[in-house]
Structure formats: structure tokens, C-alpha cells
Amino acid sequence: MTVSHFVLQSECRFVKRVVKIIRAEHLGMCFGVRDAIKLAVREAGSRPLTVLGDLVHNETVLAELKQRGIEFRNDANEVNTGTVMITAHGASERKLSAVRARGLRVIEATCPLVHVAHSAVAKLVRQGFHPVIIGLRDHVEVRGLTEDLADYDVVLREADIEQLQPRTRFGIAAQTTQPIERVRHLVGLIRRRFPDAEVRFIDTVCQPTKQRQHSAVELAQQCDAVIVIGGAHSNNTRELVETCRRHCARVHHVRKADDLCEEWFHPDDTVGITAGTSTPDSVIGAIETQLHKLRATKEIRASKSSIHHQGAKP
Ligand code: SF4
């Protein structure tokens, strides 16, 4: 965990406070997203390229990639280049075949840890388990995990477990970015609801997600306010917000430095910073700099008000 202190030598002789801003030990862009961006940039250097779906939930990075001529489409039927790239979230064989059938060259930037999740689900099905995926039904990674399956369930909340039909064998895996505590809780519920069934769980939550979730808890427990940085559509960022809110009353989700509001902070706050797996270092740095500026402004105001108060006549 990185702690940055600065002592404000303000014009006030009565107030001298130590401002503390703490970064989570693990935060920001994961290796899977970094590698996907590098691959896109490299490929775009030698041929026209379209990325299918969201490569990264960050407007600044997307704008830079578009400037390099990279196109973004959600539907393979709208692709105008000869080469398409699958994002770190991966895709089903069915989708890959459909894209290739259109005569397009496919480059996969699928994260190795998403491949691990695909292998886990395939293994469970081969062994005769009914696959249950813990995750967001419409998330691109979950669609990739399920589109090749004949029969499966996707669960996210306790109520979803009530909807499951009885089976003799359940094989459970998770979307890589789900909080592991939720995953373990839901696996326990399935075991309790179907005590006679054989339930096998393969933990496919990725290590970067576990590290960011764990660090977010540690951070939120020691801060007065937490800033979570990430795209509005970033699922893992929203999960970080939810996790931090369980441990800290003041949690704000921001995308860029301009989103910060001075009113969110009090003069003696310890403020924590964490960020989702597609947030670049430059955005985290800009927000930390802006936080220092806001805190300095607030403390100078507090100092001035203290001078005024102490100098005031009864
Ligand atoms: S969040 Fe995890 S699985 Fe997804 S790209 Fe990053 S490292 Fe890979």
C-alpha cells in the first residue's frame, strides 16, 4: 500500500495538518488488459484492424487507439477490415467460427486466465456435471463461457439459486472478475439446497481480481473516504465500489480527475484510492494529483477560517 503524506505549511499558525492519501496495494490495469492493448497496437501497425467489443473501459485509452486507426464494433457483420481482434474477455468457439466464416482473419487477445475458465467449464461438462456459471448473464466473458454449452445455468444472487432445477451433479465455475467471497457463498448455498447432489467447484476467479478485491477491503477499512476509479460500464470497478461500501460510508466511483468534487472531503480525512482492471496508470496518477490539490485547497480554507475565528471579537 502506498501512502503519500504532505505537511501543509499554510499561512495559519494554528493549523498544521498531515494530509494522507493511500493507494490500495493492488489496483488498476491487469496484465490481461495491458497485453491485449499491446497486441492491438502492434497489429494495427501492420494492417487495418477492428476490435470486436470493449477492449478497455477507458475513454482516454480508447481515443488513443482510435487515433491509431483501430476500429471498434460490437457486431462482426459491421466489420470493414480483413482482421478482427477478440478482446481479453474471450469468445465461444461458436462465435469464433461465425467470424471466420465471414472470411475474416481472427486474432485472439483472450487473457490466459479466461482460457483457464473455459478449460474448467469444458472439464466439468466432460465429467458429466451440469455447468453452473457464477457471473453476469449478459457479460461478454460469460457469453463466451456458455455459448458452446447445450445446457447450463448462470447465477449471480441468492434468489438465482432458488430457480435451479435439481440435478445429480453440479459443476460450478465463475466469471474471472467475480468477488471470491460471493462465489464461495453461492457455492455453499447450492450445496445446502441440494445436499444429495455431487457439487464440484473449480475456482476460476483470477488472481488480479482477488488481489484488487482484498486490497480494496484493507483500504476501505482504514479510510474516511474511498475513490474507486474505472469506466462506467466496467463490471469489476462496480464490484470494487460494492466491496468498499461494505467497509466505508463514503465511496465515490469516478472515471477521471474532473469527476472529483471538493464537497466529498473533510479537512482531516484519510482518502483511499483504488481502480478497476482497465484503468491506466496515467488516470490514477492524474486523480491522485487532483486529490492533493483539493485537499490543499480545503486545508487552506480551514486555516483561514481558524485565523478568522480566533481573531474575532466576542
Ligand atoms: S481481469 Fe483477470 S481474467 Fe480478466 S483480463 Fe485481467 S487478469 Fe485476465
PDB file of C-alpha atoms in Angstrom, residues 11-144:
ATOM      1  CA  GLU A  11      -0.444  30.677   6.297  1.00  0.00           C
ATOM      2  CA  CYS A  12      -2.088  29.686   9.543  1.00  0.00           C
ATOM      3  CA  ARG A  13      -0.047  29.340  12.731  1.00  0.00           C
ATOM      4  CA  PHE A  14      -2.858  27.427  14.446  1.00  0.00           C
ATOM      5  CA  VAL A  15      -3.389  24.631  11.913  1.00  0.00           C
ATOM      6  CA  LYS A  16      -0.727  22.317  10.547  1.00  0.00           C
ATOM      7  CA  ARG A  17      -2.177  19.045   9.342  1.00  0.00           C
ATOM      8  CA  VAL A  18      -0.742  15.966   7.737  1.00  0.00           C
ATOM      9  CA  VAL A  19      -2.760  15.075   4.646  1.00  0.00           C
ATOM     10  CA  LYS A  20      -2.828  11.369   3.922  1.00  0.00           C
ATOM     11  CA  ILE A  21      -3.813   9.762   0.641  1.00  0.00           C
ATOM     12  CA  ILE A  22      -3.458   5.996   0.425  1.00  0.00           C
ATOM     13  CA  ARG A  23      -3.259   3.845  -2.691  1.00  0.00           C
ATOM     14  CA  ALA A  24      -4.502   0.255  -2.482  1.00  0.00           C
ATOM     15  CA  GLU A  25      -1.636  -2.243  -2.596  1.00  0.00           C
ATOM     16  CA  HIS A  26      -3.058  -3.743  -5.811  1.00  0.00           C
ATOM     17  CA  LEU A  27      -5.029  -1.522  -8.165  1.00  0.00           C
ATOM     18  CA  GLY A  28      -5.557  -0.646 -11.799  1.00  0.00           C
ATOM     19  CA  MET A  29      -4.847  -2.311 -15.091  1.00  0.00           C
ATOM     20  CA  CYS A  30      -4.201  -6.056 -15.032  1.00  0.00           C
ATOM     21  CA  PHE A  31      -1.715  -7.875 -17.275  1.00  0.00           C
ATOM     22  CA  GLY A  32      -4.545  -9.343 -19.396  1.00  0.00           C
ATOM     23  CA  VAL A  33      -5.823  -5.920 -20.479  1.00  0.00           C
ATOM     24  CA  ARG A  34      -2.287  -4.500 -20.885  1.00  0.00           C
ATOM     25  CA  ASP A  35      -1.290  -7.388 -23.169  1.00  0.00           C
ATOM     26  CA  ALA A  36      -4.499  -7.017 -25.219  1.00  0.00           C
ATOM     27  CA  ILE A  37      -3.807  -3.304 -25.787  1.00  0.00           C
ATOM     28  CA  LYS A  38      -0.186  -4.021 -26.776  1.00  0.00           C
ATOM     29  CA  LEU A  39      -1.336  -6.682 -29.242  1.00  0.00           C
ATOM     30  CA  ALA A  40      -3.911  -4.331 -30.788  1.00  0.00           C
ATOM     31  CA  VAL A  41      -1.311  -1.576 -31.226  1.00  0.00           C
ATOM     32  CA  ARG A  42       1.208  -3.999 -32.762  1.00  0.00           C
ATOM     33  CA  GLU A  43      -1.306  -5.489 -35.211  1.00  0.00           C
ATOM     34  CA  ALA A  44      -2.719  -2.110 -36.178  1.00  0.00           C
ATOM     35  CA  GLY A  45       0.822  -1.071 -37.127  1.00  0.00           C
ATOM     36  CA  SER A  46       0.856  -3.575 -39.978  1.00  0.00           C
ATOM     37  CA  ARG A  47      -2.771  -3.953 -41.130  1.00  0.00           C
ATOM     38  CA  PRO A  48      -6.261  -2.385 -40.708  1.00  0.00           C
ATOM     39  CA  LEU A  49      -7.809  -3.794 -37.551  1.00  0.00           C
ATOM     40  CA  THR A  50     -11.256  -3.932 -35.928  1.00  0.00           C
ATOM     41  CA  VAL A  51     -11.673  -4.890 -32.278  1.00  0.00           C
ATOM     42  CA  LEU A  52     -14.890  -6.760 -31.501  1.00  0.00           C
ATOM     43  CA  GLY A  53     -16.370  -5.332 -28.297  1.00  0.00           C
ATOM     44  CA  ASP A  54     -14.844  -3.353 -25.434  1.00  0.00           C
ATOM     45  CA  LEU A  55     -11.068  -3.708 -25.339  1.00  0.00           C
ATOM     46  CA  VAL A  56     -10.798  -1.428 -22.323  1.00  0.00           C
ATOM     47  CA  HIS A  57     -13.346   0.589 -20.320  1.00  0.00           C
ATOM     48  CA  ASN A  58     -11.461   3.837 -20.531  1.00  0.00           C
ATOM     49  CA  GLU A  59     -12.238   6.716 -22.869  1.00  0.00           C
ATOM     50  CA  THR A  60      -8.685   8.114 -22.961  1.00  0.00           C
ATOM     51  CA  VAL A  61      -7.150   4.782 -23.966  1.00  0.00           C
ATOM     52  CA  LEU A  62      -9.953   4.147 -26.495  1.00  0.00           C
ATOM     53  CA  ALA A  63      -9.401   7.580 -28.053  1.00  0.00           C
ATOM     54  CA  GLU A  64      -5.655   6.865 -28.384  1.00  0.00           C
ATOM     55  CA  LEU A  65      -6.368   3.507 -30.044  1.00  0.00           C
ATOM     56  CA  LYS A  66      -8.861   5.090 -32.454  1.00  0.00           C
ATOM     57  CA  GLN A  67      -6.222   7.672 -33.358  1.00  0.00           C
ATOM     58  CA  ARG A  68      -4.007   4.799 -34.452  1.00  0.00           C
ATOM     59  CA  GLY A  69      -6.764   3.791 -36.887  1.00  0.00           C
ATOM     60  CA  ILE A  70      -8.182   0.897 -34.836  1.00  0.00           C
ATOM     61  CA  GLU A  71     -11.934   0.455 -35.337  1.00  0.00           C
ATOM     62  CA  PHE A  72     -14.351  -0.860 -32.723  1.00  0.00           C
ATOM     63  CA  ARG A  73     -17.540  -2.806 -33.498  1.00  0.00           C
ATOM     64  CA  ASN A  74     -19.883  -4.953 -31.444  1.00  0.00           C
ATOM     65  CA  ASP A  75     -21.174  -6.953 -34.416  1.00  0.00           C
ATOM     66  CA  ALA A  76     -18.934  -8.940 -36.795  1.00  0.00           C
ATOM     67  CA  ASN A  77     -21.389  -8.129 -39.623  1.00  0.00           C
ATOM     68  CA  GLU A  78     -20.360  -4.470 -39.373  1.00  0.00           C
ATOM     69  CA  VAL A  79     -16.613  -5.100 -39.704  1.00  0.00           C
ATOM     70  CA  ASN A  80     -14.940  -3.375 -42.697  1.00  0.00           C
ATOM     71  CA  THR A  81     -11.373  -4.612 -42.154  1.00  0.00           C
ATOM     72  CA  GLY A  82      -9.941  -8.025 -43.046  1.00  0.00           C
ATOM     73  CA  THR A  83      -8.708  -8.665 -39.491  1.00  0.00           C
ATOM     74  CA  VAL A  84     -10.661  -8.661 -36.238  1.00  0.00           C
ATOM     75  CA  MET A  85      -9.418  -8.973 -32.690  1.00  0.00           C
ATOM     76  CA  ILE A  86     -11.193 -10.775 -29.846  1.00  0.00           C
ATOM     77  CA  THR A  87     -10.709  -8.925 -26.547  1.00  0.00           C
ATOM     78  CA  ALA A  88      -9.208 -10.237 -23.291  1.00  0.00           C
ATOM     79  CA  HIS A  89     -12.737 -11.398 -22.299  1.00  0.00           C
ATOM     80  CA  GLY A  90     -12.526 -14.228 -24.858  1.00  0.00           C
ATOM     81  CA  ALA A  91     -15.246 -15.746 -27.042  1.00  0.00           C
ATOM     82  CA  SER A  92     -17.032 -19.048 -27.622  1.00  0.00           C
ATOM     83  CA  GLU A  93     -15.973 -21.422 -30.414  1.00  0.00           C
ATOM     84  CA  ARG A  94     -19.366 -20.770 -31.975  1.00  0.00           C
ATOM     85  CA  LYS A  95     -18.670 -17.050 -32.188  1.00  0.00           C
ATOM     86  CA  LEU A  96     -15.105 -17.544 -33.452  1.00  0.00           C
ATOM     87  CA  SER A  97     -16.377 -19.891 -36.199  1.00  0.00           C
ATOM     88  CA  ALA A  98     -19.076 -17.410 -37.218  1.00  0.00           C
ATOM     89  CA  VAL A  99     -16.479 -14.642 -37.538  1.00  0.00           C
ATOM     90  CA  ARG A 100     -14.092 -16.869 -39.536  1.00  0.00           C
ATOM     91  CA  ALA A 101     -16.981 -17.961 -41.776  1.00  0.00           C
ATOM     92  CA  ARG A 102     -17.243 -14.349 -42.902  1.00  0.00           C
ATOM     93  CA  GLY A 103     -13.723 -14.651 -44.289  1.00  0.00           C
ATOM     94  CA  LEU A 104     -12.181 -12.550 -41.534  1.00  0.00           C
ATOM     95  CA  ARG A 105      -8.767 -13.233 -40.022  1.00  0.00           C
ATOM     96  CA  VAL A 106      -9.144 -13.574 -36.248  1.00  0.00           C
ATOM     97  CA  ILE A 107      -6.554 -12.515 -33.677  1.00  0.00           C
ATOM     98  CA  GLU A 108      -7.288 -13.591 -30.118  1.00  0.00           C
ATOM     99  CA  ALA A 109      -6.228 -11.379 -27.224  1.00  0.00           C
ATOM    100  CA  THR A 110      -8.082 -13.667 -24.821  1.00  0.00           C
ATOM    101  CA  CYS A 111      -6.472 -13.488 -21.386  1.00  0.00           C
ATOM    102  CA  PRO A 112      -4.763 -16.777 -20.393  1.00  0.00           C
ATOM    103  CA  LEU A 113      -6.838 -16.755 -17.193  1.00  0.00           C
ATOM    104  CA  VAL A 114     -10.066 -16.610 -19.238  1.00  0.00           C
ATOM    105  CA  HIS A 115      -8.734 -19.635 -21.164  1.00  0.00           C
ATOM    106  CA  VAL A 116      -8.323 -21.345 -17.772  1.00  0.00           C
ATOM    107  CA  ALA A 117     -12.013 -20.681 -17.054  1.00  0.00           C
ATOM    108  CA  HIS A 118     -13.013 -22.108 -20.472  1.00  0.00           C
ATOM    109  CA  SER A 119     -10.944 -25.253 -19.800  1.00  0.00           C
ATOM    110  CA  ALA A 120     -12.505 -25.641 -16.338  1.00  0.00           C
ATOM    111  CA  VAL A 121     -16.053 -25.487 -17.712  1.00  0.00           C
ATOM    112  CA  ALA A 122     -15.210 -27.923 -20.538  1.00  0.00           C
ATOM    113  CA  LYS A 123     -13.690 -30.339 -17.998  1.00  0.00           C
ATOM    114  CA  LEU A 124     -16.765 -30.206 -15.751  1.00  0.00           C
ATOM    115  CA  VAL A 125     -19.056 -30.916 -18.721  1.00  0.00           C
ATOM    116  CA  ARG A 126     -16.813 -33.781 -19.915  1.00  0.00           C
ATOM    117  CA  GLN A 127     -17.014 -35.311 -16.441  1.00  0.00           C
ATOM    118  CA  GLY A 128     -20.818 -35.240 -16.533  1.00  0.00           C
ATOM    119  CA  PHE A 129     -21.553 -32.246 -14.294  1.00  0.00           C
ATOM    120  CA  HIS A 130     -24.345 -29.792 -15.065  1.00  0.00           C
ATOM    121  CA  PRO A 131     -22.448 -26.488 -15.547  1.00  0.00           C
ATOM    122  CA  VAL A 132     -23.346 -23.515 -13.364  1.00  0.00           C
ATOM    123  CA  ILE A 133     -21.501 -20.254 -14.009  1.00  0.00           C
ATOM    124  CA  ILE A 134     -21.412 -17.626 -11.271  1.00  0.00           C
ATOM    125  CA  GLY A 135     -21.430 -14.269 -13.043  1.00  0.00           C
ATOM    126  CA  LEU A 136     -23.369 -11.703 -15.039  1.00  0.00           C
ATOM    127  CA  ARG A 137     -25.550 -13.438 -17.635  1.00  0.00           C
ATOM    128  CA  ASP A 138     -25.043 -10.801 -20.346  1.00  0.00           C
ATOM    129  CA  HIS A 139     -21.368 -10.124 -19.733  1.00  0.00           C
ATOM    130  CA  VAL A 140     -19.228 -10.882 -22.801  1.00  0.00           C
ATOM    131  CA  GLU A 141     -16.977 -13.253 -20.837  1.00  0.00           C
ATOM    132  CA  VAL A 142     -19.955 -15.241 -19.520  1.00  0.00           C
ATOM    133  CA  ARG A 143     -21.446 -15.428 -23.021  1.00  0.00           C
ATOM    134  CA  GLY A 144     -18.101 -16.794 -24.195  1.00  0.00           C
TER     135      GLY A 144
END
